[in-house]
Amino acid sequence: MSDSSISSVRRVIALHPAHRDDIGDLTTRRPLPARQLEQLDPFLFLNHHGPQVYPANNQGLPFGPHPHRGFETVTFILEGSLAHADSAKHQSVIHKGGVQWMTAGSGIVHAEISPPEFLRDGGPLEILQLWINLPARLKMSEPRYVGLQQDSIPAIMLPGGAELNLIAGEWGDTRGPIETLTNVFMSTLKLPAGSREQLPVAPGRQVFLYIVNGDVTVSGEPAKPHQLVELDRDGESIVIEAASDAQLLFGHGDVIDEPVYSHGPFVMNTRDEIVQAVEDYQAGKFGGLSA
């Protein structure tokens, strides 16, 4: 590697381990927010559910109807399946390898639950849910939803042997199927043991890099499963080397740099906007969804 390419590699600022916060019998780890990292603007929150195996005749996921306003949720189904329904009349069942991208915008009620076959038969389950903030000018956007099965997501083989599944943004001549409101790039990355990749990122963009499983080195720093890697925003690339087979969540986005005032399922810029969101939801302005 030349001196110029070395200088362009982003530096690791910190590694943030996920903390356990199980929801009933659902194994849950949360790397963001972390003790020393409130947000990674524009990325607000990540829950890692599983991996675990559900028995037959189980109760499934506990995420019945609930509201959101002011941001986007992105759900990655790594194992199992997930049924989505919302007050904007979207419905889908997404299986292993698929993604759900929902813009809550001005307000929506949605449910993410296990489909009947999973309740009956059980099986492996592993899901990531990421919250991505919206700037003030887009917080009241019309709600929307896209559900993608695995075969709708381009799988790109990288020079070092890794596979990048492109969900949003561009990679070379390939464009991901999700057209985002804020030019977010989002992908999952599978690295075989011994592989090495140098991933480009435009300077100034905030990187979101989470180690789902496997042992890797990021820009020279060893990282382990369930760690969120915080990187500086100066360089033009990230170098990842895999000591074992590994799976990562890799995204980046423009920094919003606005006040964040959140309360439960609402993320706005001021307290008054949160109060308004609660009042609007209680008044039925988000629409309804049966349990």
Short mmCIF file of C-alpha atoms in Angstrom, two decimals:
data_model
loop_
_atom_site.label_atom_id
_atom_site.label_comp_id
_atom_site.label_asym_id
_atom_site.label_seq_id
_atom_site.Cartn_x
_atom_site.Cartn_y
_atom_site.Cartn_z
CA MET A 1 0.00 0.00 0.00
CA SER A 2 1.38 3.42 -0.93
CA ASP A 3 1.82 6.30 1.54
CA SER A 4 -1.05 8.18 -0.11
CA SER A 5 -3.44 5.26 0.31
CA ILE A 6 -2.33 4.78 3.93
CA SER A 7 -3.09 8.43 4.70
CA SER A 8 -6.57 8.09 3.21
CA VAL A 9 -7.61 5.24 5.52
CA ARG A 10 -9.98 6.28 8.27
CA ARG A 11 -8.84 5.95 11.88
CA VAL A 12 -10.78 4.00 14.49
CA ILE A 13 -11.82 6.34 17.30
CA ALA A 14 -13.47 3.78 19.59
CA LEU A 15 -15.08 0.35 19.74
CA HIS A 16 -18.46 0.31 21.48
CA PRO A 17 -19.61 -3.10 22.77
CA ALA A 18 -23.30 -3.90 22.66
CA HIS A 19 -25.01 -4.28 26.03
CA ARG A 20 -27.59 -6.98 26.74
CA ASP A 21 -31.16 -5.78 27.15
CA ASP A 22 -33.35 -8.82 26.53
CA ILE A 23 -37.03 -8.29 25.72
CA GLY A 24 -38.83 -11.19 27.38
CA ASP A 25 -37.33 -14.33 25.86
CA LEU A 26 -35.91 -12.40 22.90
CA THR A 27 -32.12 -12.12 23.15
CA THR A 28 -31.33 -8.46 22.50
CA ARG A 29 -28.05 -6.57 22.30
CA ARG A 30 -27.86 -2.81 21.79
CA PRO A 31 -24.61 -1.17 20.61
CA LEU A 32 -26.27 2.22 20.00
CA PRO A 33 -26.94 4.31 22.01
CA ALA A 34 -23.83 3.36 23.98
CA ARG A 35 -22.57 4.64 27.31
CA GLN A 36 -20.16 6.99 25.61
CA LEU A 37 -21.98 7.46 22.31
CA GLU A 38 -25.47 8.97 22.28
CA GLN A 39 -25.79 8.82 18.49
CA LEU A 40 -23.65 8.43 15.39
CA ASP A 41 -25.38 11.18 13.41
CA PRO A 42 -27.50 10.38 11.40
CA PHE A 43 -27.66 6.87 12.92
CA LEU A 44 -29.63 6.78 16.17
CA PHE A 45 -30.21 3.26 17.40
CA LEU A 46 -29.46 -0.40 16.70
CA ASN A 47 -31.01 -3.48 18.25
CA HIS A 48 -29.52 -6.90 17.50
CA HIS A 49 -32.07 -9.65 18.24
CA GLY A 50 -30.78 -13.21 18.43
CA PRO A 51 -29.29 -15.38 17.12
CA GLN A 52 -31.51 -17.92 18.81
CA VAL A 53 -33.78 -20.84 17.94
CA TYR A 54 -37.49 -20.71 18.71
CA PRO A 55 -39.35 -23.94 19.52
CA ALA A 56 -42.52 -25.03 17.76
CA ASN A 57 -45.72 -23.38 18.99
CA ASN A 58 -43.90 -20.25 20.18
CA GLN A 59 -45.21 -16.75 20.91
CA GLY A 60 -42.98 -15.07 18.33
CA LEU A 61 -41.75 -11.50 18.31
CA PRO A 62 -43.30 -9.03 20.77
CA PHE A 63 -43.47 -5.98 18.49
CA GLY A 64 -47.21 -5.45 18.11
CA PRO A 65 -48.74 -2.17 16.89
CA HIS A 66 -46.76 0.91 17.96
CA PRO A 67 -46.22 4.43 16.55
CA HIS A 68 -43.22 6.26 15.09
CA ARG A 69 -42.59 9.78 13.82
CA GLY A 70 -39.57 11.70 12.53
CA PHE A 71 -37.13 9.02 11.34
CA GLU A 72 -36.69 5.78 9.39
CA THR A 73 -36.46 2.16 10.53
CA VAL A 74 -34.43 -0.41 8.63
CA THR A 75 -34.87 -4.05 9.58
CA PHE A 76 -32.44 -6.74 8.39
CA ILE A 77 -33.69 -10.33 8.59
CA LEU A 78 -30.53 -12.42 8.93
CA GLU A 79 -32.38 -15.60 9.94
CA GLY A 80 -36.05 -16.48 10.10
CA SER A 81 -38.93 -14.40 8.78
CA LEU A 82 -40.80 -11.24 9.74
CA ALA A 83 -44.34 -10.02 9.01
CA HIS A 84 -44.91 -6.28 8.62
CA ALA A 85 -48.19 -4.35 8.64
CA ASP A 86 -48.76 -0.61 9.05
CA SER A 87 -51.44 2.06 9.13
CA ALA A 88 -50.55 3.15 5.59
CA LYS A 89 -51.87 -0.26 4.40
CA HIS A 90 -48.48 -1.84 3.65
CA GLN A 91 -48.14 -5.55 4.37
CA SER A 92 -45.42 -8.11 3.70
CA VAL A 93 -43.64 -11.18 5.02
CA ILE A 94 -39.88 -10.93 4.50
CA HIS A 95 -37.60 -13.95 4.81
CA LYS A 96 -33.94 -14.63 5.50
CA GLY A 97 -31.62 -12.19 3.72
CA GLY A 98 -34.35 -9.62 3.15
CA VAL A 99 -34.78 -6.05 4.38
CA GLN A 100 -37.67 -3.81 5.42
CA TRP A 101 -37.18 -0.03 5.00
CA MET A 102 -39.87 2.17 6.55
CA THR A 103 -40.03 5.94 6.56
CA ALA A 104 -42.16 6.89 9.56
CA GLY A 105 -42.09 10.54 8.54
CA SER A 106 -45.19 12.42 9.73
CA GLY A 107 -46.44 9.41 11.65
CA ILE A 108 -47.25 5.74 11.24
CA VAL A 109 -48.35 2.80 13.34
CA HIS A 110 -46.70 -0.50 12.48
CA ALA A 111 -46.29 -4.03 13.76
CA GLU A 112 -43.38 -6.40 13.24
CA ILE A 113 -44.39 -9.88 14.30
CA SER A 114 -43.65 -13.48 13.45
CA PRO A 115 -45.80 -14.97 10.65
CA PRO A 116 -48.10 -17.93 11.41
CA GLU A 117 -45.71 -20.56 9.99
CA PHE A 118 -42.93 -19.40 12.34
CA LEU A 119 -45.27 -19.45 15.34
CA ARG A 120 -46.25 -23.01 14.41
CA ASP A 121 -42.88 -24.47 13.41
CA GLY A 122 -40.28 -22.28 15.17
CA GLY A 123 -36.73 -22.11 13.87
CA PRO A 124 -33.67 -19.85 13.91
CA LEU A 125 -34.12 -16.08 14.24
CA GLU A 126 -31.70 -13.18 13.98
CA ILE A 127 -32.76 -9.62 13.19
CA LEU A 128 -31.13 -6.19 13.22
CA GLN A 129 -33.17 -2.99 13.49
CA LEU A 130 -31.52 0.34 12.75
CA TRP A 131 -33.03 3.80 13.24
CA ILE A 132 -31.86 6.54 10.86
CA ASN A 133 -32.67 10.16 11.62
CA LEU A 134 -34.34 12.57 9.20
CA PRO A 135 -33.48 16.28 9.03
CA ALA A 136 -36.11 18.78 10.17
CA ARG A 137 -37.17 19.51 6.58
CA LEU A 138 -38.07 15.84 6.02
CA LYS A 139 -39.45 14.78 9.40
CA MET A 140 -43.04 15.28 8.28
CA SER A 141 -42.59 13.41 4.98
CA GLU A 142 -45.34 11.08 3.85
CA PRO A 143 -44.85 7.63 5.42
CA ARG A 144 -43.63 4.90 3.08
CA TYR A 145 -42.44 1.31 3.20
CA VAL A 146 -40.45 -1.07 1.01
CA GLY A 147 -40.03 -4.77 1.75
CA LEU A 148 -37.26 -6.58 -0.14
CA GLN A 149 -36.61 -10.30 -0.37
CA GLN A 150 -33.00 -11.45 -0.66
CA ASP A 151 -33.21 -12.00 -4.42
CA SER A 152 -34.07 -8.31 -4.93
CA ILE A 153 -30.84 -7.16 -3.29
CA PRO A 154 -27.76 -7.09 -5.56
CA ALA A 155 -24.90 -9.29 -4.29
CA ILE A 156 -21.56 -7.85 -5.42
CA MET A 157 -18.33 -9.85 -5.19
CA LEU A 158 -15.46 -7.63 -4.08
CA PRO A 159 -11.80 -8.00 -5.14
CA GLY A 160 -10.71 -9.50 -1.81
CA GLY A 161 -13.36 -12.22 -1.82
CA ALA A 162 -16.08 -10.54 0.26
CA GLU A 163 -19.74 -10.30 -0.76
CA LEU A 164 -21.47 -6.93 -0.45
CA ASN A 165 -25.27 -6.94 -0.48
CA LEU A 166 -26.23 -3.49 -1.74
CA ILE A 167 -29.46 -2.20 -0.20
CA ALA A 168 -29.21 1.57 -0.78
CA GLY A 169 -26.77 3.83 -2.60
CA GLU A 170 -24.28 3.07 -5.34
CA TRP A 171 -21.35 0.71 -5.71
CA GLY A 172 -19.58 1.11 -9.03
CA ASP A 173 -22.23 0.81 -11.73
CA THR A 174 -24.75 -0.88 -9.43
CA ARG A 175 -27.48 0.96 -7.57
CA GLY A 176 -29.28 -0.45 -4.54
CA PRO A 177 -33.06 -0.96 -4.78
CA ILE A 178 -33.94 1.49 -1.98
CA GLU A 179 -34.14 5.14 -3.00
CA THR A 180 -33.51 6.99 0.26
CA LEU A 181 -34.59 10.50 1.17
CA THR A 182 -31.17 11.46 2.52
CA ASN A 183 -28.63 9.72 0.28
CA VAL A 184 -27.83 7.01 2.81
CA PHE A 185 -25.63 4.11 1.69
CA MET A 186 -26.51 0.79 3.30
CA SER A 187 -25.25 -2.76 2.87
CA THR A 188 -24.44 -6.01 4.59
CA LEU A 189 -21.00 -7.48 4.11
CA LYS A 190 -19.89 -11.12 4.31
CA LEU A 191 -16.14 -11.70 4.56
CA PRO A 192 -14.54 -15.15 4.37
CA ALA A 193 -11.63 -15.85 6.70
CA GLY A 194 -8.40 -14.36 5.36
CA SER A 195 -10.08 -11.80 3.11
CA ARG A 196 -9.08 -8.15 2.98
CA GLU A 197 -11.12 -5.30 1.52
CA GLN A 198 -10.55 -1.57 1.16
CA LEU A 199 -13.96 0.09 1.09
CA PRO A 200 -14.31 3.63 -0.28
CA VAL A 201 -16.22 6.28 1.70
CA ALA A 202 -16.45 9.95 0.69
CA PRO A 203 -14.75 12.29 3.20
CA GLY A 204 -17.13 13.86 5.70
CA ARG A 205 -19.64 11.00 5.60
CA GLN A 206 -20.47 9.26 8.87
CA VAL A 207 -19.71 5.54 8.74
CA PHE A 208 -21.90 2.96 10.47
CA LEU A 209 -19.98 -0.30 10.93
CA TYR A 210 -21.27 -3.07 13.21
CA ILE A 211 -19.71 -6.49 13.67
CA VAL A 212 -22.58 -8.98 13.59
CA ASN A 213 -20.30 -12.01 13.93
CA GLY A 214 -16.67 -12.98 13.35
CA ASP A 215 -13.32 -11.44 14.24
CA VAL A 216 -12.00 -8.67 12.02
CA THR A 217 -9.43 -5.90 11.97
CA VAL A 218 -10.69 -2.44 10.97
CA SER A 219 -8.03 0.04 9.88
CA GLY A 220 -5.52 -1.94 11.92
CA GLU A 221 -7.67 -2.24 15.08
CA PRO A 222 -9.00 -5.68 16.13
CA ALA A 223 -12.80 -5.77 16.47
CA LYS A 224 -15.00 -8.54 17.86
CA PRO A 225 -18.64 -9.60 17.45
CA HIS A 226 -21.29 -7.20 18.74
CA GLN A 227 -19.02 -4.15 18.59
CA LEU A 228 -19.91 -0.88 16.87
CA VAL A 229 -16.84 0.69 15.26
CA GLU A 230 -16.64 4.48 15.52
CA LEU A 231 -14.39 5.98 12.84
CA ASP A 232 -13.22 9.48 12.08
CA ARG A 233 -14.65 11.34 9.08
CA ASP A 234 -11.40 12.45 7.45
CA GLY A 235 -10.26 9.52 5.34
CA GLU A 236 -11.49 8.16 2.03
CA SER A 237 -11.60 4.43 2.80
CA ILE A 238 -11.79 1.70 5.44
CA VAL A 239 -9.60 -1.39 5.40
CA ILE A 240 -11.19 -4.54 6.82
CA GLU A 241 -9.35 -7.84 7.29
CA ALA A 242 -11.19 -10.95 8.43
CA ALA A 243 -9.48 -13.35 10.86
CA SER A 244 -12.53 -15.63 10.63
CA ASP A 245 -15.69 -15.75 8.55
CA ALA A 246 -17.51 -12.55 9.44
CA GLN A 247 -20.70 -10.61 8.77
CA LEU A 248 -20.93 -6.82 9.11
CA LEU A 249 -23.48 -4.07 8.73
CA PHE A 250 -21.82 -1.33 6.67
CA GLY A 251 -23.42 2.00 5.88
CA HIS A 252 -22.69 5.70 5.75
CA GLY A 253 -24.62 8.94 5.53
CA ASP A 254 -24.41 12.72 5.62
CA VAL A 255 -24.23 14.26 9.08
CA ILE A 256 -27.46 16.17 9.87
CA ASP A 257 -26.03 18.26 12.73
CA GLU A 258 -29.39 19.32 14.20
CA PRO A 259 -30.79 19.06 17.74
CA VAL A 260 -32.24 15.62 18.51
CA TYR A 261 -35.12 15.44 20.97
CA SER A 262 -36.45 11.93 21.34
CA HIS A 263 -39.11 10.31 23.47
CA GLY A 264 -39.77 6.60 23.02
CA PRO A 265 -40.86 6.03 19.41
CA PHE A 266 -40.69 9.70 18.39
CA VAL A 267 -37.54 11.55 17.25
CA MET A 268 -37.90 15.28 16.60
CA ASN A 269 -35.88 18.50 17.06
CA THR A 270 -37.68 20.09 20.01
CA ARG A 271 -39.69 19.12 23.08
CA ASP A 272 -42.74 20.93 21.69
CA GLU A 273 -42.61 18.72 18.58
CA ILE A 274 -42.55 15.63 20.80
CA VAL A 275 -45.60 16.86 22.72
CA GLN A 276 -47.35 17.46 19.39
CA ALA A 277 -46.42 13.95 18.19
CA VAL A 278 -47.93 12.39 21.31
CA GLU A 279 -51.10 14.46 20.96
CA ASP A 280 -51.43 13.63 17.27
CA TYR A 281 -51.00 9.92 17.93
CA GLN A 282 -53.52 9.95 20.76
CA ALA A 283 -55.95 11.82 18.49
CA GLY A 284 -55.68 9.02 15.90
CA LYS A 285 -53.85 11.10 13.31
CA PHE A 286 -51.33 8.31 12.63
CA GLY A 287 -54.09 5.98 11.52
CA GLY A 288 -54.95 2.67 13.10
CA LEU A 289 -53.72 -0.91 13.05
CA SER A 290 -55.43 -3.84 14.72
CA ALA A 291 -53.43 -6.07 17.02
#
